[in-house]
XYZ file of C-alpha atoms in Angstrom:
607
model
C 169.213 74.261 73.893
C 171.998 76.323 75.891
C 173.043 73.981 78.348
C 174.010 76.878 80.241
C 170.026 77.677 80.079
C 170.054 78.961 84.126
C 165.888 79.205 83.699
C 165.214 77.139 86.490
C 167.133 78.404 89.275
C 165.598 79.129 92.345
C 165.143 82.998 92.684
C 164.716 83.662 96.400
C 162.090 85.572 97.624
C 163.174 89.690 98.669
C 162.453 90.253 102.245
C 162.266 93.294 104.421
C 164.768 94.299 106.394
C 162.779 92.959 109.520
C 162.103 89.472 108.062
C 165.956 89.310 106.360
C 167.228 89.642 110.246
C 164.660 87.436 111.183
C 165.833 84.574 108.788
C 169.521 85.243 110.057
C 168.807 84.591 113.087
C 166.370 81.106 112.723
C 169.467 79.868 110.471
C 172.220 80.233 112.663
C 170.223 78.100 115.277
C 171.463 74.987 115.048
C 168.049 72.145 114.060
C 166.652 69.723 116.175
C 166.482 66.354 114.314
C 164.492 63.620 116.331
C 163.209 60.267 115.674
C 160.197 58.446 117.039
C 159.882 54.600 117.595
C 157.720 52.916 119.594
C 156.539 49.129 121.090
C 154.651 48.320 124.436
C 151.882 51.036 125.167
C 153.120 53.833 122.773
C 156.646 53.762 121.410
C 158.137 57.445 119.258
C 161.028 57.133 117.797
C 161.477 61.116 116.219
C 164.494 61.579 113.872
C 165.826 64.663 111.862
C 166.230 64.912 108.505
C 169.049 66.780 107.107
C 167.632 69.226 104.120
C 168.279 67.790 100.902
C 170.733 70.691 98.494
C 169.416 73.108 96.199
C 170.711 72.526 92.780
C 172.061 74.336 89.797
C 171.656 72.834 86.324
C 174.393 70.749 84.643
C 177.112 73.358 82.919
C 177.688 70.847 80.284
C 181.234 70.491 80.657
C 180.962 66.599 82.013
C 179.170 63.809 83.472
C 178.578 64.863 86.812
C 176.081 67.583 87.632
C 177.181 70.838 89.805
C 176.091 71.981 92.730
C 174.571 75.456 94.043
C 177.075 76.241 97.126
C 174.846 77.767 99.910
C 176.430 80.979 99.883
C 175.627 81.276 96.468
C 172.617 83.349 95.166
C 170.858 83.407 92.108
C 169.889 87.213 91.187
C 166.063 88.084 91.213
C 164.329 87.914 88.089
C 160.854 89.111 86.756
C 158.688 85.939 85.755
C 156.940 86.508 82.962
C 153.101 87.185 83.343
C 151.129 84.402 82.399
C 147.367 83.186 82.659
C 146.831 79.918 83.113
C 145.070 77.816 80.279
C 144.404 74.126 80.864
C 141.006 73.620 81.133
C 140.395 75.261 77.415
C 143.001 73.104 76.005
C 141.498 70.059 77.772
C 143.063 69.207 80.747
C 142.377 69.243 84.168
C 145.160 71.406 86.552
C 145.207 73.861 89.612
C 142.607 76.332 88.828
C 140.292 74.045 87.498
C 139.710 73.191 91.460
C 137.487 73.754 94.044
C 139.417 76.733 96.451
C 139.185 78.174 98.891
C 136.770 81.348 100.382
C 136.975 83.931 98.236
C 139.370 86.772 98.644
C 143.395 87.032 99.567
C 145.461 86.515 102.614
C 147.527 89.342 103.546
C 151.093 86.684 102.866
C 154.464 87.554 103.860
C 157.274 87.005 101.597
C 158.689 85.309 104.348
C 155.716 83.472 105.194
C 155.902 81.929 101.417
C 159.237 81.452 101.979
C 158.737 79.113 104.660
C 156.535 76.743 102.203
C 159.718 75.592 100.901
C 160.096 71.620 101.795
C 163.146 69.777 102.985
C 163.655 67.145 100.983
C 160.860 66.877 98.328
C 161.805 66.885 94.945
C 160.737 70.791 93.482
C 162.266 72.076 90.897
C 164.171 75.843 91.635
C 161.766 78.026 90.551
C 157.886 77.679 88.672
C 155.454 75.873 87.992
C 155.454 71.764 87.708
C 152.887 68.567 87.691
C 152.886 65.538 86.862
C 156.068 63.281 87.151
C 157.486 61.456 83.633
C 159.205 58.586 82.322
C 161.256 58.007 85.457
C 163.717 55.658 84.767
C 167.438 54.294 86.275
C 170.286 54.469 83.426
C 173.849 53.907 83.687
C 173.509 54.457 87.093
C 171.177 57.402 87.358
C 167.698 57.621 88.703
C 165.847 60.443 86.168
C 162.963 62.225 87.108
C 161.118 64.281 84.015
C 158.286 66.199 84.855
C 155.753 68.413 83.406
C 156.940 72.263 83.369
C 156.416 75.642 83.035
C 159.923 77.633 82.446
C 158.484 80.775 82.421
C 155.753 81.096 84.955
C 154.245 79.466 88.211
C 151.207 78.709 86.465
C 150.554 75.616 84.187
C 151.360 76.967 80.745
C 154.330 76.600 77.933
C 154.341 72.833 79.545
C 157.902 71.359 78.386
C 159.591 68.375 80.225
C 161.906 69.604 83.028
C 165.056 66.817 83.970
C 166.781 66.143 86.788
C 168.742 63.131 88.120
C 169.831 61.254 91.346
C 172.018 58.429 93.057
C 169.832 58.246 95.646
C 166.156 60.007 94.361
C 166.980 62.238 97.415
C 169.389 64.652 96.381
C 168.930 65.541 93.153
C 170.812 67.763 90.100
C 168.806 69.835 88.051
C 169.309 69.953 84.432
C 168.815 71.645 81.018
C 165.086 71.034 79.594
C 165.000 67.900 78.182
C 162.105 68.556 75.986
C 160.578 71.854 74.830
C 157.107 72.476 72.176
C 158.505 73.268 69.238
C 156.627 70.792 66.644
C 153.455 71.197 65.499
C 152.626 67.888 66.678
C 153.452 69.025 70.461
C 153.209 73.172 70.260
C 150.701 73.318 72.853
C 152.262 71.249 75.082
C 154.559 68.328 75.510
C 152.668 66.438 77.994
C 152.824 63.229 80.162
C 154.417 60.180 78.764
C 156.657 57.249 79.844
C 160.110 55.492 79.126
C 160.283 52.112 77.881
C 164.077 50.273 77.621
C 164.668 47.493 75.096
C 166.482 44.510 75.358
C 169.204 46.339 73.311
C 169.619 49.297 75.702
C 167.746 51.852 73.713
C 165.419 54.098 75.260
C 161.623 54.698 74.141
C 159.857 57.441 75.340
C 156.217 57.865 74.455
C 154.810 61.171 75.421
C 151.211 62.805 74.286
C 151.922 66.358 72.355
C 149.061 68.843 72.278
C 148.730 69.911 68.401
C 148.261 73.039 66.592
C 144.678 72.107 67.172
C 144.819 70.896 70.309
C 144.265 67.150 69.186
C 145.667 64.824 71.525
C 148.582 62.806 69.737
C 151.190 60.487 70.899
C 155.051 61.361 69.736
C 158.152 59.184 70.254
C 161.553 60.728 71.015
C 164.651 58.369 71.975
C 168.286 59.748 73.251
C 170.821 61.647 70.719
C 173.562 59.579 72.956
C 172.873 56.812 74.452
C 176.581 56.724 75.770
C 175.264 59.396 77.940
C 174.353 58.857 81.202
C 172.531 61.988 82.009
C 170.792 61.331 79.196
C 170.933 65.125 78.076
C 169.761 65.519 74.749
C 166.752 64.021 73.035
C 165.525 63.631 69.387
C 162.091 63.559 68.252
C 161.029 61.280 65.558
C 161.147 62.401 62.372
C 157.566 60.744 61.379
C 155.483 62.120 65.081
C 153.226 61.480 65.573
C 152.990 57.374 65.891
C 149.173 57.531 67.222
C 146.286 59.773 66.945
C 143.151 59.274 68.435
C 140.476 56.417 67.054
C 137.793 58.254 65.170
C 135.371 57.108 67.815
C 136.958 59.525 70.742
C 137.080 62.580 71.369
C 140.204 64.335 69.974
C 141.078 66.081 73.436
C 140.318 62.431 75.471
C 143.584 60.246 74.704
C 146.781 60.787 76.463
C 149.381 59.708 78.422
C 150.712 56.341 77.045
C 152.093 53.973 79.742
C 155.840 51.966 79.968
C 155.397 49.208 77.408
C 155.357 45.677 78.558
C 156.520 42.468 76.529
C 154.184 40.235 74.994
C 155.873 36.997 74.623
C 153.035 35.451 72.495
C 153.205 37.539 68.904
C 156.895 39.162 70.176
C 155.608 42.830 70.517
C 155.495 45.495 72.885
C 151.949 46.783 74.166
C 151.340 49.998 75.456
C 148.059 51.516 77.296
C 146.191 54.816 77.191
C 143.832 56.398 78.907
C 140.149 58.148 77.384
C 137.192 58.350 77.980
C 133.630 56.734 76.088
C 130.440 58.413 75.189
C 128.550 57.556 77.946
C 131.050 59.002 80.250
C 132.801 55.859 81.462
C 137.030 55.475 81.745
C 138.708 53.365 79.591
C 142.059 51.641 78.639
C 143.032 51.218 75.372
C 146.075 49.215 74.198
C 148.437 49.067 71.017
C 151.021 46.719 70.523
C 154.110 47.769 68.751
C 157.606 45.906 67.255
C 159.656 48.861 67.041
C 157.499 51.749 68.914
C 156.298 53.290 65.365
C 153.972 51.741 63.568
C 151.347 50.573 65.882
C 148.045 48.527 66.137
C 145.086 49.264 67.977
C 144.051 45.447 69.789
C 140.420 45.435 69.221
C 138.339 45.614 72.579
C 139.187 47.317 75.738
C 141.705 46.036 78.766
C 139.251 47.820 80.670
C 136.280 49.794 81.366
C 134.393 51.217 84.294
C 130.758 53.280 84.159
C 130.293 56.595 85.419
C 134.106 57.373 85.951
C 135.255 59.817 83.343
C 138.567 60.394 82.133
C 141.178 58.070 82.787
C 144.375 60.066 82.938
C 148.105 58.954 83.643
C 147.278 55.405 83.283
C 150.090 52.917 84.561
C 149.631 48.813 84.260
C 151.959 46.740 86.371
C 152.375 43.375 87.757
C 153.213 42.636 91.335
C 154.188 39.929 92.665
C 151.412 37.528 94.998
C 153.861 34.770 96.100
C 155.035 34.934 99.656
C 158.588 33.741 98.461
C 158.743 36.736 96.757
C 156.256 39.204 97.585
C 159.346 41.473 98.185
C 160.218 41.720 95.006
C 159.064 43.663 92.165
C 158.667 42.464 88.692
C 160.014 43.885 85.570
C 157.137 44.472 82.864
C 159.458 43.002 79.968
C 158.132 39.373 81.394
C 154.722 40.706 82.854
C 152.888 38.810 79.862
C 154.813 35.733 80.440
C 154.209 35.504 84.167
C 150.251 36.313 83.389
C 149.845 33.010 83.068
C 150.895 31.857 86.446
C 147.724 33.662 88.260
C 148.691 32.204 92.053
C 152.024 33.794 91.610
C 150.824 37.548 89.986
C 148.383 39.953 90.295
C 148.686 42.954 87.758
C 147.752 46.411 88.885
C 145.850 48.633 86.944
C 145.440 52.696 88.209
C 143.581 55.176 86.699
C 143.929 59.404 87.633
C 140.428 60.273 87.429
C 140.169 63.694 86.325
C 136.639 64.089 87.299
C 137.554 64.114 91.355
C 141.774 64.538 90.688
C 142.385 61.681 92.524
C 144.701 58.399 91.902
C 142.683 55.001 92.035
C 144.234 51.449 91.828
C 142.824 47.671 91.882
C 144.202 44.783 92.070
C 143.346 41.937 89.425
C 144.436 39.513 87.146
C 145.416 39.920 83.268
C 144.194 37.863 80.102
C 147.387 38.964 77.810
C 145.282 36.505 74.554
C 142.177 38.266 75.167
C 143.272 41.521 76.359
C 141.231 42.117 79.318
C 142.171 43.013 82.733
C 139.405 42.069 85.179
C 139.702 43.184 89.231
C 139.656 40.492 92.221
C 136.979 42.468 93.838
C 134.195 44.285 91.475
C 133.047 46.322 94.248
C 136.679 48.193 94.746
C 137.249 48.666 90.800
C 139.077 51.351 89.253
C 137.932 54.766 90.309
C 135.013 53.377 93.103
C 137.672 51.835 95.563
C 141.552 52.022 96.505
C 143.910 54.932 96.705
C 147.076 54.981 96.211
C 146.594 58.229 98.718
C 143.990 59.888 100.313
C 145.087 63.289 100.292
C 146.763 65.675 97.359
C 148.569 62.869 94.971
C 147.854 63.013 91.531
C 148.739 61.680 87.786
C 151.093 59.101 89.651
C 153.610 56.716 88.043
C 155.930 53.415 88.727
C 158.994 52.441 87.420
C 160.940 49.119 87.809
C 164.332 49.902 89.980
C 166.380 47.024 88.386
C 169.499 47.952 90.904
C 166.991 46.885 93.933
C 165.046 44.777 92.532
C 161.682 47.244 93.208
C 158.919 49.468 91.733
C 158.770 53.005 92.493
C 156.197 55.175 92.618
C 156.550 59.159 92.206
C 153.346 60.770 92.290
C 152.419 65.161 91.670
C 151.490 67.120 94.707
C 149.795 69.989 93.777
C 149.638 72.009 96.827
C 145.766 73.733 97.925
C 147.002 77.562 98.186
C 145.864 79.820 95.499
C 147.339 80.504 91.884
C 147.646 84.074 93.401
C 149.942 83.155 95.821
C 152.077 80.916 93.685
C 152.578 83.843 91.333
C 154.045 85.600 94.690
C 156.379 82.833 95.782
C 157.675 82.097 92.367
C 156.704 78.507 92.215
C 154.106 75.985 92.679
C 153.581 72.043 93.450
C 155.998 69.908 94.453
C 156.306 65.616 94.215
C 155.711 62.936 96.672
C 159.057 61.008 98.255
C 159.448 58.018 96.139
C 157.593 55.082 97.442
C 158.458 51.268 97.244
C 155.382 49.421 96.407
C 154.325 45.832 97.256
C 151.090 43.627 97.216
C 149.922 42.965 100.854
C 150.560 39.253 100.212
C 148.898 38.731 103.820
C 145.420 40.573 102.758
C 145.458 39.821 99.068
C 143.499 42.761 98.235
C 146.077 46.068 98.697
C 148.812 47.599 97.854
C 152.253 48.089 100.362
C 153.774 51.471 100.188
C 156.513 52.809 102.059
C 158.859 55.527 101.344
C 161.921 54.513 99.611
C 164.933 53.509 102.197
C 167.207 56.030 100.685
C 165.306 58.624 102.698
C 166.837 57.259 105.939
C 170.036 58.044 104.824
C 169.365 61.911 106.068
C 168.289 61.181 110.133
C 171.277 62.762 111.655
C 170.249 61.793 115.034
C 167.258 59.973 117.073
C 165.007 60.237 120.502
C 163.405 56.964 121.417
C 160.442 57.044 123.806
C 158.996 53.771 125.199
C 156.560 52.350 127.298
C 154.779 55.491 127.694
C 150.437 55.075 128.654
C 148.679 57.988 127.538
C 145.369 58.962 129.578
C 142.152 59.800 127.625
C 140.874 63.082 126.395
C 144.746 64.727 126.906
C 147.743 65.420 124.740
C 151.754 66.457 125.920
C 154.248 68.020 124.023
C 157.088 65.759 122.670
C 160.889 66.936 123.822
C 161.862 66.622 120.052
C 159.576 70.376 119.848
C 160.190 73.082 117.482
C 161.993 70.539 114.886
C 161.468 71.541 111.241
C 162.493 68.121 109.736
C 161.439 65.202 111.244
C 160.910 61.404 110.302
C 158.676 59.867 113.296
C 157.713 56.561 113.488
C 155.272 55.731 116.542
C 153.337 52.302 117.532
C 150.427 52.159 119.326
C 148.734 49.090 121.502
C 145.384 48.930 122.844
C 144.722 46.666 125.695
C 142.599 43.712 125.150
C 140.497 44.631 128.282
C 140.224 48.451 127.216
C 138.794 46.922 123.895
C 135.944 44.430 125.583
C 134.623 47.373 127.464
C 133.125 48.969 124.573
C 130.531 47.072 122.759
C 128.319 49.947 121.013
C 128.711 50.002 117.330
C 129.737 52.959 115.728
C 130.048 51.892 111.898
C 129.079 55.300 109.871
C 131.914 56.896 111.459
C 134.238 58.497 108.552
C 137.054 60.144 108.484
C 135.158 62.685 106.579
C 132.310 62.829 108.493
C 133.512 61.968 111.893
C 133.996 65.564 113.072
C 138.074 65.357 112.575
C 140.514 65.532 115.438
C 138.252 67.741 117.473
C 135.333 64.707 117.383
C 135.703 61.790 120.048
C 134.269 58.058 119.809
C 135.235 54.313 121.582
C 138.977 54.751 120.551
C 140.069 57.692 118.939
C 141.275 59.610 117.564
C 144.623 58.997 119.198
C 147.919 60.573 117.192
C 150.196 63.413 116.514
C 149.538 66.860 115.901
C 152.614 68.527 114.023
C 153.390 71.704 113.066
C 151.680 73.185 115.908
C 151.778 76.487 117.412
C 151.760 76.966 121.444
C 148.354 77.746 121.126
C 147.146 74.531 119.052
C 145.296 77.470 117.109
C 147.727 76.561 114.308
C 148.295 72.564 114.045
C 147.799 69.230 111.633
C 146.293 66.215 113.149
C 147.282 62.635 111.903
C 145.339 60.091 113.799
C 144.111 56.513 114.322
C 140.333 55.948 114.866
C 139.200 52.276 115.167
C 135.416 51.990 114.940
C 132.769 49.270 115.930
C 130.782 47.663 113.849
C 127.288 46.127 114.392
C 128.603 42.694 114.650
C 131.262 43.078 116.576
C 134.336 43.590 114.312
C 136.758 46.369 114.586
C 137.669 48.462 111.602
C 140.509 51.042 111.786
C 140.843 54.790 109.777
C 143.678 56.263 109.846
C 142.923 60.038 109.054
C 144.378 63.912 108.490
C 142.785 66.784 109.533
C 143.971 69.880 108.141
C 141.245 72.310 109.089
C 143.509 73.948 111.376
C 146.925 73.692 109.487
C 146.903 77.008 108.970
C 145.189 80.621 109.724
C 145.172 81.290 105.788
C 141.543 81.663 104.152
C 143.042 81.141 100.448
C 143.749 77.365 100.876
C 141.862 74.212 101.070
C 141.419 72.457 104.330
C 139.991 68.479 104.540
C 140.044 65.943 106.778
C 140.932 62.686 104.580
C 141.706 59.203 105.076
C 139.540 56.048 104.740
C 139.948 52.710 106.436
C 143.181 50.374 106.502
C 143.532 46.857 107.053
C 144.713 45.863 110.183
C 144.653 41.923 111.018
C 144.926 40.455 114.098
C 147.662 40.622 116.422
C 149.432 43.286 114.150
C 150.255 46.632 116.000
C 148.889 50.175 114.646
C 152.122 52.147 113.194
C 151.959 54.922 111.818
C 155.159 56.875 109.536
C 155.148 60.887 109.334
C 157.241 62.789 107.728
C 158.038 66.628 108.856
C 159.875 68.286 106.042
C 159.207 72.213 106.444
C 161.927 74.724 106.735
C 160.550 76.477 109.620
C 160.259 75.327 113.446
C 156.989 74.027 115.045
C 156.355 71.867 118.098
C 154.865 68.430 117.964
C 152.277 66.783 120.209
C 151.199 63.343 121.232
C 147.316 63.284 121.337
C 144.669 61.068 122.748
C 140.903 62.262 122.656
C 139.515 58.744 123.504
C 141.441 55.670 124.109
């Protein structure tokens, strides 16, 4: 393509004249940027975030990307009109979930405006899902991801590109891949990049045929000299796998990074489906050169009742206290799945039934291809999250600069299709997350956002010491900030905890009546983006519950029932419990990352 192709810039919104003057004025206030840290009774340590730069794509003229100047804007454009399609062609997206109440709020072009994050990866303009083949090369972190160039609805899907030093600021650049096979017409969807030992780059992607059958499709670099990695070419043979006669021909995508297999000297590969009787399984393949493959009879894995496995991603981690800080590359995870003290492998599953990203920790039988979980009763798709809010069709890569895995996973937003059209785009992705296994608990996973994202706190408030009385809430100095990274850590006294010995064990986060409910200890947290009123405001909070012998279990929840006055979106209150052993403090990590100002509140209901 043109790599002058401008298709994904960012097309402001057009405002009035009364909401243009209004935007003037909120930019030439300067932004508060706090941070919040805390030890003793309550500790906030509130820090601003500098917004991360809008980008234009690469001009093609060398290596390093250019950048959108702020003064610069890109002229309005009519997007072409598009309807949605994804549940005909056999996937799950947006309008395929549960919304809202029915009918329209009365939005403001500067209201959408304002939906704009900080420092989340979005591309400029339309619509975008799930995250693919990220990868670091020649000293670039890449980002693909599933896009539509022409519309803020899922449609045309083709792989946007963009790259990073940092995976905070980021360039955008020319499509990397576009349907124009027959093998991928309808769609080139999720896949994943593999590197050999000789530098070359595999990536395995699912194409959505002429006939919407499900096939998988290799394409490798045109240059490998170049580290932008702009051009790709599609094998000549696609595709390399089509479904087993025994599935259904819309039920087998997304192929995983391969991993090594020491034993026969091939590379295996997993991907997701689905059986007759409704349960989600793995397959795998194993592969020499990542063309001619071989189905490895049985499954790594199988669980009833789940549906679809989607965006399927197989790593090891590492379960040695020496080391539990570092991540392991995959090109030795058969190797090292024979030392079962010192590896646990991870195997996570989107479930496209309930659109939500599960994860369980077990151990991996590389000669007999099975995968089998530590704990049966939190398997695949009945247990962990990697999040219990919107994250969805999630993957890792191995960071070989740090030493880490990564995790980038799709946020896809809960305000209507209708109002996407409006704004011009839709979804954006999660900050990159660091992930460990909680070598303390041996049953979790360790996630944190990746350091880089420190680099933008400009400057930091530090509260300590402060007691907070129950059933009242103050309003942090470090108000009306639009970006914020808080970090906050909260002790209970011993004594306040021996005074309460009734059980409360059904609470939920759920169920539990959200911030506005009140128990033994909780819910005590923040409420952010709050108006003066608290009409408008999101609660993150701790509760810790009782049980009927005695133990104390901790949730840590959002409510979002009253993040907003709009009736078009979907409001929850999520969360689930988190392990907390003894003598560890509650901490909790929030990150603020709208464009527009809002005050932020302490809260304590019950504590």
């Amino acid at each position: 393509m043109d790599p002058r192709d401008t298709r994904s810039s960012y097309v402001p919104l057009p405002t009035t004249a009364d909401e243009a003057a209004a935007a003037s004025a909120a930019s030439s206030r300067r932004r508060l940027n706090v941070l919040v840290g805390a030890t003793s009774s309550l500790l906030l340590l509130l820090s601003l975030l500098g917004a991360a730069l809008y980008m234009s794509p690469h001009n093609g003229a060398d290596h390093e990307p250019t950048i959108l100047k702020s003064n610069e804007q890109a002229q309005p454009s009519k997007l072409k009109p598009a309807v949605s399609r994804g549940p005909s062609d056999g996937v799950s997206e947006k309008v395929s979930a549960v919304r809202g109440p029915a009918g329209s709020f009365p939005w403001s072009n500067s209201m959408l405006q304002w939906q704009r994050t900080g420092f989340h990866f979005q591309p400029e303009k339309n619509w975008m899902n799930d995250p693919n083949g990220p990868v670091y090369y020649k000293g670039w972190y890449h980002l693909f991801y599933q896009y539509n160039p022409d519309a803020a609805v899922w449609g045309n899907i083709t792989w946007g590109h963009a790259v990073s030093h940092d995976m905070v600021h980021w360039y955008h650049l020319p499509l990397a891949m576009v349907p124009d096979q027959w093998y991928d017409i309808n769609g080139v969807w999720t896949g994943s990049a593999t590197i050999g030992p000789d530098g070359q780059v595999y990536m395995l992607y699912t194409g959505s045929t002429n006939a919407s059958v499900q096939v998988q499709n290799l394409a490798i670099p045109s240059d490998l000299s170049d580290p932008l990695l702009l051009h790709w070419t599609k094998y000549e043979g696609n595709p390399v796998l089509t479904p087993p006669s025994n599935l259904l021909p819309k039920d087998f995508r997304d192929p995983t990074t391969a991993w090594f297999d020491n034993s026969d000297s091939t590379w295996r590969i997993a991907i997701g489906s689905k059986d007759d009787s409704h349960a989600g399984i793995a397959l795998v393949y194993k592969t020499k050169d990542f063309i001619s493959y071989e189905q490895i009879p049985g499954l790594l894995h199988k669980v009833a009742k789940t549906g679809m496995w989607e965006c399927v991603d197989f790593y090891a981690v590492s379960a040695s206290l020496s080391s539990a800080n570092q991540a392991i590359d995959t090109t030795v995870l058969a190797t090292m799945s024979n030392s079962q003290d010192d590896v646990r492998h991870v195997l996570k599953a989107s479930m496209d039934d309930d659109r939500n990203d599960y994860y369980a920790v077990g151990r991996y039988d590389a000669i007999n291809n099975k995968w089998k979980p530590d704990n049966a009763q939190i398997d695949v798709g009945i247990g962990l999250r990697y999040d219990w809010g919107i994250f969805y069709a999630s993957k890792t890569f191995f960071d070989p600069v740090k030493q880490r895995r990564i995790l980038w996973g799709w946020i896809g937003e809960t305000d209507s299709e209708k109002a996407d059209i409006r704004k011009g785009w839709a979804s954006l992705m999660s900050l990159p997350r660091t992930v460990l296994f909680d070598v303390k608990t041996k049953s979790n996973l360790l996630q944190w956002p990746v350091e880089e994202v420190e680099q933008l706190r400009l400057n930091s408030t530090t509260y300590t010491n402060l007691t907070i009385d129950t059933a009242s809430y103050f309003r942090l100095s470090a108000s009306r900030a639009a970006q914020l990274d808080i970090v906050a850590e909260f002790e209970i006294k011993n004594t306040t905890l021996e005074k309460a010995v009734e059980a409360d064990e059904e609470y939920s986060c759920t169920t539990g009546g959200g911030a506005a409910g009140s128990g033994l200890f909780g819910p005590f947290g923040f409420l952010v983006l709050a108006d003066k009123s608290l009409s408008e405001q999101t609660a993150v909070y701790f509760y810790i519950s009782r049980n009927s012998n005695g133990s104390l279990k901790t949730h840590f929840c959002h409510d979002e029932t009253r993040s907003s006055k709009a009736t078009d979106i979907v409001k929850k209150v999520v969360g689930n419990v988190v392990p907390v052993l003894s003598g560890e403090t509650l901490t909790m990590r929030i990150l603020v990352c709208q464009q527009f100002f809002r005050d932020i509140y302490y809260i304590s209901f019950t504590l």
